[in-house]
GROMACS .gro file of C-alpha atoms in nm:
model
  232
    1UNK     CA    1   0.000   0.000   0.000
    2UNK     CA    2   0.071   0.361   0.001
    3UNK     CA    3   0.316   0.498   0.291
    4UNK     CA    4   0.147   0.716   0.481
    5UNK     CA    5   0.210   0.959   0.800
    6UNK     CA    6  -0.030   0.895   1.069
    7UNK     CA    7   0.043   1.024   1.437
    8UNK     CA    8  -0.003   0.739   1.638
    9UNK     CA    9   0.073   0.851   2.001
   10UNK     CA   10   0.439   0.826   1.913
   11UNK     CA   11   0.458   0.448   1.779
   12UNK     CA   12   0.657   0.377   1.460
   13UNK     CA   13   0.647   0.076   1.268
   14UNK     CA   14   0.645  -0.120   0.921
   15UNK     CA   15   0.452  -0.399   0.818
   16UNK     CA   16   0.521  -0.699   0.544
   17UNK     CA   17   0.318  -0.896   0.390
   18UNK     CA   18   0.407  -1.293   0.341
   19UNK     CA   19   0.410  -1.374  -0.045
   20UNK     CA   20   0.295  -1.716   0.089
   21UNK     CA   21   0.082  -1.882   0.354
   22UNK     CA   22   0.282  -1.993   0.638
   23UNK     CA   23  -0.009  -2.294   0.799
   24UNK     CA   24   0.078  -2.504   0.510
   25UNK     CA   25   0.203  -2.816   0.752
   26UNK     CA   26   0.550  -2.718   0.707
   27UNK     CA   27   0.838  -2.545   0.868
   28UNK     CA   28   0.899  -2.219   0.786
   29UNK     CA   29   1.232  -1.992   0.855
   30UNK     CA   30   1.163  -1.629   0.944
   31UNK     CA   31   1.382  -1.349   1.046
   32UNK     CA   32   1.344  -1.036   1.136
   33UNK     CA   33   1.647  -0.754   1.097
   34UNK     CA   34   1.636  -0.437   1.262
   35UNK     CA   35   1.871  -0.159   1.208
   36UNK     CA   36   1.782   0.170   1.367
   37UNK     CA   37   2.054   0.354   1.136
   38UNK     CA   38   1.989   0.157   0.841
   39UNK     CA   39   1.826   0.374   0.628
   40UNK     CA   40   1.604   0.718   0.681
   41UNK     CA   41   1.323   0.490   0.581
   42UNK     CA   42   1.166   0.272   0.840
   43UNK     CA   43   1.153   0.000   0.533
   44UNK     CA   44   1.518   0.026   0.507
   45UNK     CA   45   1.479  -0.019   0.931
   46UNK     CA   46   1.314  -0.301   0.969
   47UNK     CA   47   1.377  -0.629   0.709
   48UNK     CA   48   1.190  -0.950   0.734
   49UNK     CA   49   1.250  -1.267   0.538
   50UNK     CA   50   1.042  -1.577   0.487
   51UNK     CA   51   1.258  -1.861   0.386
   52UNK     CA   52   1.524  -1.646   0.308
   53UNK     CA   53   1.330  -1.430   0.065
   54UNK     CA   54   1.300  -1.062   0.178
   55UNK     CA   55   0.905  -0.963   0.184
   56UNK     CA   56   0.776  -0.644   0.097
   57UNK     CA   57   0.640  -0.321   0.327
   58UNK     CA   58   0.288  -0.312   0.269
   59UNK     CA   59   0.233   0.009   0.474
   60UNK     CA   60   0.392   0.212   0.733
   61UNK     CA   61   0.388   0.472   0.999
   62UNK     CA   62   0.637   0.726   1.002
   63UNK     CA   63   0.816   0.993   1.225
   64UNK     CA   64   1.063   0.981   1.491
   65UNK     CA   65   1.382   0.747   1.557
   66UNK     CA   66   1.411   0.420   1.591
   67UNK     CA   67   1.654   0.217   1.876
   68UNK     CA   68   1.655  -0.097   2.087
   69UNK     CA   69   1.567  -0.134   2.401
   70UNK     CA   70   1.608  -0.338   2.729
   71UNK     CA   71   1.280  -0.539   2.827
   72UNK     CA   72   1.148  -0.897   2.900
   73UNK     CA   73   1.119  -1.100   2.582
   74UNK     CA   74   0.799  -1.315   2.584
   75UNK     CA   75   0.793  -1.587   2.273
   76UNK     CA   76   0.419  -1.755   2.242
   77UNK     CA   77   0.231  -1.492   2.357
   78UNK     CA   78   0.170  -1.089   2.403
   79UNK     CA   79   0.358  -1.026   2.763
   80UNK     CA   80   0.226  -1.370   2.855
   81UNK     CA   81  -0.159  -1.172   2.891
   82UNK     CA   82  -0.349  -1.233   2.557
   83UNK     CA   83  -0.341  -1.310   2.199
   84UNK     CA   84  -0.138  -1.692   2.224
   85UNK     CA   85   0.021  -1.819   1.950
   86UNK     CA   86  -0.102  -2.162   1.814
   87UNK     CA   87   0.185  -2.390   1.688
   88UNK     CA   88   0.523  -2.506   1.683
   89UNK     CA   89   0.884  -2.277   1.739
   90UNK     CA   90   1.203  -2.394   1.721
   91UNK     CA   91   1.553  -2.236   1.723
   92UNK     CA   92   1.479  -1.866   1.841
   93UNK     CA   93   1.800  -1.701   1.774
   94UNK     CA   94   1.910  -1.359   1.832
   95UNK     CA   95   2.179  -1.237   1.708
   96UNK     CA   96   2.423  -0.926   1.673
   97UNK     CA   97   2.494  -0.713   1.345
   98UNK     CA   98   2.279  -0.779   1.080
   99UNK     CA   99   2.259  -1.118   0.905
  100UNK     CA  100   2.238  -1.190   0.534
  101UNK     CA  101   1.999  -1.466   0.437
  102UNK     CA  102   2.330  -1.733   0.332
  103UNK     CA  103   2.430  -1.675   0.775
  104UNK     CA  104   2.039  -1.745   0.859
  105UNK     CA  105   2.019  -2.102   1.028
  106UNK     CA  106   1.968  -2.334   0.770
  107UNK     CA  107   1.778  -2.618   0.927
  108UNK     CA  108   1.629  -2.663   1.281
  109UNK     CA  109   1.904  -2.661   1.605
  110UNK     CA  110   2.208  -2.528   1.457
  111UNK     CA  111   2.421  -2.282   1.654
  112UNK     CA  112   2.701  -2.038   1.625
  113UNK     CA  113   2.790  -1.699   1.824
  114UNK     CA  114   2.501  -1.518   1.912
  115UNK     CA  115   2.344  -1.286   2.181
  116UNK     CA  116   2.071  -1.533   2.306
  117UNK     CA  117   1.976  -1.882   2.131
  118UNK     CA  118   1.665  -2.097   2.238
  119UNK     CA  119   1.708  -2.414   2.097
  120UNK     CA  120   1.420  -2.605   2.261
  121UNK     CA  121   1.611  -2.937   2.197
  122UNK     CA  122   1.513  -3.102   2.513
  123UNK     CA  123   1.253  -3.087   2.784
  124UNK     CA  124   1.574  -3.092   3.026
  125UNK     CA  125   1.772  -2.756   2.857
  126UNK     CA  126   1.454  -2.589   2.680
  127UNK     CA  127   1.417  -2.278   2.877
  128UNK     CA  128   1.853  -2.254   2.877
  129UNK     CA  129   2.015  -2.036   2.649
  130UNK     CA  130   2.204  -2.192   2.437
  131UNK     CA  131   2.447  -1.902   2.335
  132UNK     CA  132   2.595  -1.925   2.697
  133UNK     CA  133   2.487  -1.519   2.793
  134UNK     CA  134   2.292  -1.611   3.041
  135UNK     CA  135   1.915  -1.489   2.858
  136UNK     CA  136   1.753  -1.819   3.025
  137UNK     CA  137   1.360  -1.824   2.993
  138UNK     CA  138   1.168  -1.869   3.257
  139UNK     CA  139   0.789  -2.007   3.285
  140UNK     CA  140   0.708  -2.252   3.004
  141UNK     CA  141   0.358  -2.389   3.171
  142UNK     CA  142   0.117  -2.481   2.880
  143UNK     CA  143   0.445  -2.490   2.617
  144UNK     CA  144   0.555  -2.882   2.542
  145UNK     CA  145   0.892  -2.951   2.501
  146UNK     CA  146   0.909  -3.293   2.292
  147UNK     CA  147   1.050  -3.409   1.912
  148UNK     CA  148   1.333  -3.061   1.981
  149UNK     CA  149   1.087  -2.772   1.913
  150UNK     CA  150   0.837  -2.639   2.156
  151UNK     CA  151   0.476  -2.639   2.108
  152UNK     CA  152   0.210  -2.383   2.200
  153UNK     CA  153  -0.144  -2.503   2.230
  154UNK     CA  154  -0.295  -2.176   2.164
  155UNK     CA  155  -0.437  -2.151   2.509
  156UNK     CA  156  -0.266  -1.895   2.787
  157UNK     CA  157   0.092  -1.990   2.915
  158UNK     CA  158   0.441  -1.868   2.998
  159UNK     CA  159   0.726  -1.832   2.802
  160UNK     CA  160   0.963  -1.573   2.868
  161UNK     CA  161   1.322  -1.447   2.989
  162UNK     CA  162   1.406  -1.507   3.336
  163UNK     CA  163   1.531  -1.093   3.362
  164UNK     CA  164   1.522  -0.837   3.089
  165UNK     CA  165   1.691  -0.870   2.728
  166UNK     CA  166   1.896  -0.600   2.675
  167UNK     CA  167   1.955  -0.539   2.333
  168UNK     CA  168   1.990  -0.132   2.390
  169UNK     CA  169   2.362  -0.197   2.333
  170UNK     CA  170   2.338  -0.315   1.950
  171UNK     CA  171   2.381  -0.085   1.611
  172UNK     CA  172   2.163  -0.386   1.466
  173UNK     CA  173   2.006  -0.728   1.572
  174UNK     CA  174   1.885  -1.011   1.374
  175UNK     CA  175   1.644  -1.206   1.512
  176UNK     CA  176   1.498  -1.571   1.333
  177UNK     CA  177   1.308  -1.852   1.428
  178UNK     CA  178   1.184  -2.196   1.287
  179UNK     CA  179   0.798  -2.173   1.273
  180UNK     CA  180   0.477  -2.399   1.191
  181UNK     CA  181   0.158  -2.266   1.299
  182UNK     CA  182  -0.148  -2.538   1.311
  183UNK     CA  183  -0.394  -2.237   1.231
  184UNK     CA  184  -0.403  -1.879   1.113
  185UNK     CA  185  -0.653  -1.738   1.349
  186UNK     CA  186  -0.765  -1.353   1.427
  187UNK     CA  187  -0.397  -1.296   1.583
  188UNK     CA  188  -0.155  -1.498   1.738
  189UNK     CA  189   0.129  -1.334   1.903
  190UNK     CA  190   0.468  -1.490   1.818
  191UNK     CA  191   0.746  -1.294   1.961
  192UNK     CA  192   0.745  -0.988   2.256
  193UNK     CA  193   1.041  -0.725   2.317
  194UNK     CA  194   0.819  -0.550   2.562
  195UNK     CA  195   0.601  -0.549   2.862
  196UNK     CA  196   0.314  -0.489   2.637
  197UNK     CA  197   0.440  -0.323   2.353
  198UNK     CA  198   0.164  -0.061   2.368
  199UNK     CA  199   0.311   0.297   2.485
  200UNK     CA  200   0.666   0.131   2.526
  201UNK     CA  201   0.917   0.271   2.287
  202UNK     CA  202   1.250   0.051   2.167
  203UNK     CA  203   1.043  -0.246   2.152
  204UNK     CA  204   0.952  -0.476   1.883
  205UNK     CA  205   0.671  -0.791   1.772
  206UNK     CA  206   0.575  -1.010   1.579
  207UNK     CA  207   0.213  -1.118   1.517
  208UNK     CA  208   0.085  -1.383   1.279
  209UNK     CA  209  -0.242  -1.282   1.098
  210UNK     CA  210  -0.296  -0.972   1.200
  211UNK     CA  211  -0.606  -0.808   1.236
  212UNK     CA  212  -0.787  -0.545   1.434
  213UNK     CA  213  -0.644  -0.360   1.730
  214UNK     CA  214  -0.298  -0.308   1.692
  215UNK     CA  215  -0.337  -0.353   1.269
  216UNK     CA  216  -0.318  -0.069   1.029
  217UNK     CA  217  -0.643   0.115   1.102
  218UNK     CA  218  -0.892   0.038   0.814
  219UNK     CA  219  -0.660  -0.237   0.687
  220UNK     CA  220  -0.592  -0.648   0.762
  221UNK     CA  221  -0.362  -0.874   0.553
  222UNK     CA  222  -0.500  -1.266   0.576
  223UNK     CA  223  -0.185  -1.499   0.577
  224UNK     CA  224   0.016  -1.175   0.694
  225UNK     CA  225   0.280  -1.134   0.898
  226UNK     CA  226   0.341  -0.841   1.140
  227UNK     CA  227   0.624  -0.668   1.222
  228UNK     CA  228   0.618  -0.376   1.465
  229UNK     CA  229   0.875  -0.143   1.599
  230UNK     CA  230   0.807   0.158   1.821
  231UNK     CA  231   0.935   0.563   1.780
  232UNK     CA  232   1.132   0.779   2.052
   0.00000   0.00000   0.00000
């Protein structure tokens, strides 16, 4: 769509559209790169990929800088309060600089230097991080740990770091994930830099399916994928 300046209370953030669904039975790699001095251009701020092929801005919000901040991160649900994601994760992976799509992970549990690295490969070491920092998660009733991914039932449960995730320290972070949703409801929540993102600025989400509050007003994208970032 059109890019268009709306004053949202101070929020800032680009959307992208998938160029396929994603709740086709199958695994799906997805990263998200965001680089606050990357371009003037919030689409040259925020980059997400889908398989390793880089998906278009579909609309945005403008105005304001963007930067990384230091919160919780929450991975199945929005602060662990509402919209739960319905599906499988594996392999959520953080990592510094930005990425090009040939350093992505290329299949599920594969690891290398990075700021924090879930790996879910067993019930026993799920919630540890597997970079060695330290980001442990914390929580994890409802989530099942079996088969080296975790699964979210869709239904309310915790899933999040132990302490806050500072990332305020980074020019640029990648972050990907291994995903396979079993449905493509009104909106799951996938991944949470925030408390609730809402009115917190540095942070950043994304939300499968998208629609409603939170969504582009007047807008919704079926088989979309969401990725928000806030404004100083």
């Amino acid at each position: 769509g059109a890019m268009s300046q709306v004053d949202k209370g101070g929020w800032k953030w680009t959307g992208r559209k998938v160029s396929s669904p994603l709740d086709d039975g199958e695994w799906h790699h997805l990263a998200s790169i965001y680089r606050p001095n990357g371009s003037n251009d919030i689409s040259g701020q925020v980059l997400f990929y889908i398989d390793g092929v880089l998906q278009p801005t579909y609309d945005q919000y403008q105005g304001g800088g963007v930067f990384l901040n230091n919160f919780r991160f929450y991975i199945g649900s929005r602060a662990n309060s509402s919209v739960p994601f319905n599906g499988l994760i594996d392999d959520v992976r953080i990592t510094k600089g930005v990425l090009t799509p040939t350093q992505f992970l290329k299949a599920r549990t594969v690891s290398k230097p990075v700021v924090a690295h879930w790996s879910f490969d067993t019930p026993e070491t799920a919630l540890q991080d597997a970079s060695g920092n330290g980001n442990n998660l914390t929580g994890g009733s409802g989530v099942v740990f079996t088969n080296g991914y975790a699964s979210f039932n869709g239904a309310s449960h915790v899933l999040q770091t132990a302490t806050q995730l500072n990332l305020s320290a980074y020019k640029d972070v990648t972050v990907e994930f291994f995903i396979r949703p079993h449905a493509n409801p009104a909106v799951q929540m996938v991944l949470e830099l925030s408390p609730n993102i809402n009115g917190h600025n540095g942070c950043f989400f994304s939300t499968l399916n998208e629609v409603g509050a939170g969504a582009l007003t007047g807008t919704s994208f079926l088989n979309g994928w969401h990725v928000d970032k806030t404004q100083a």
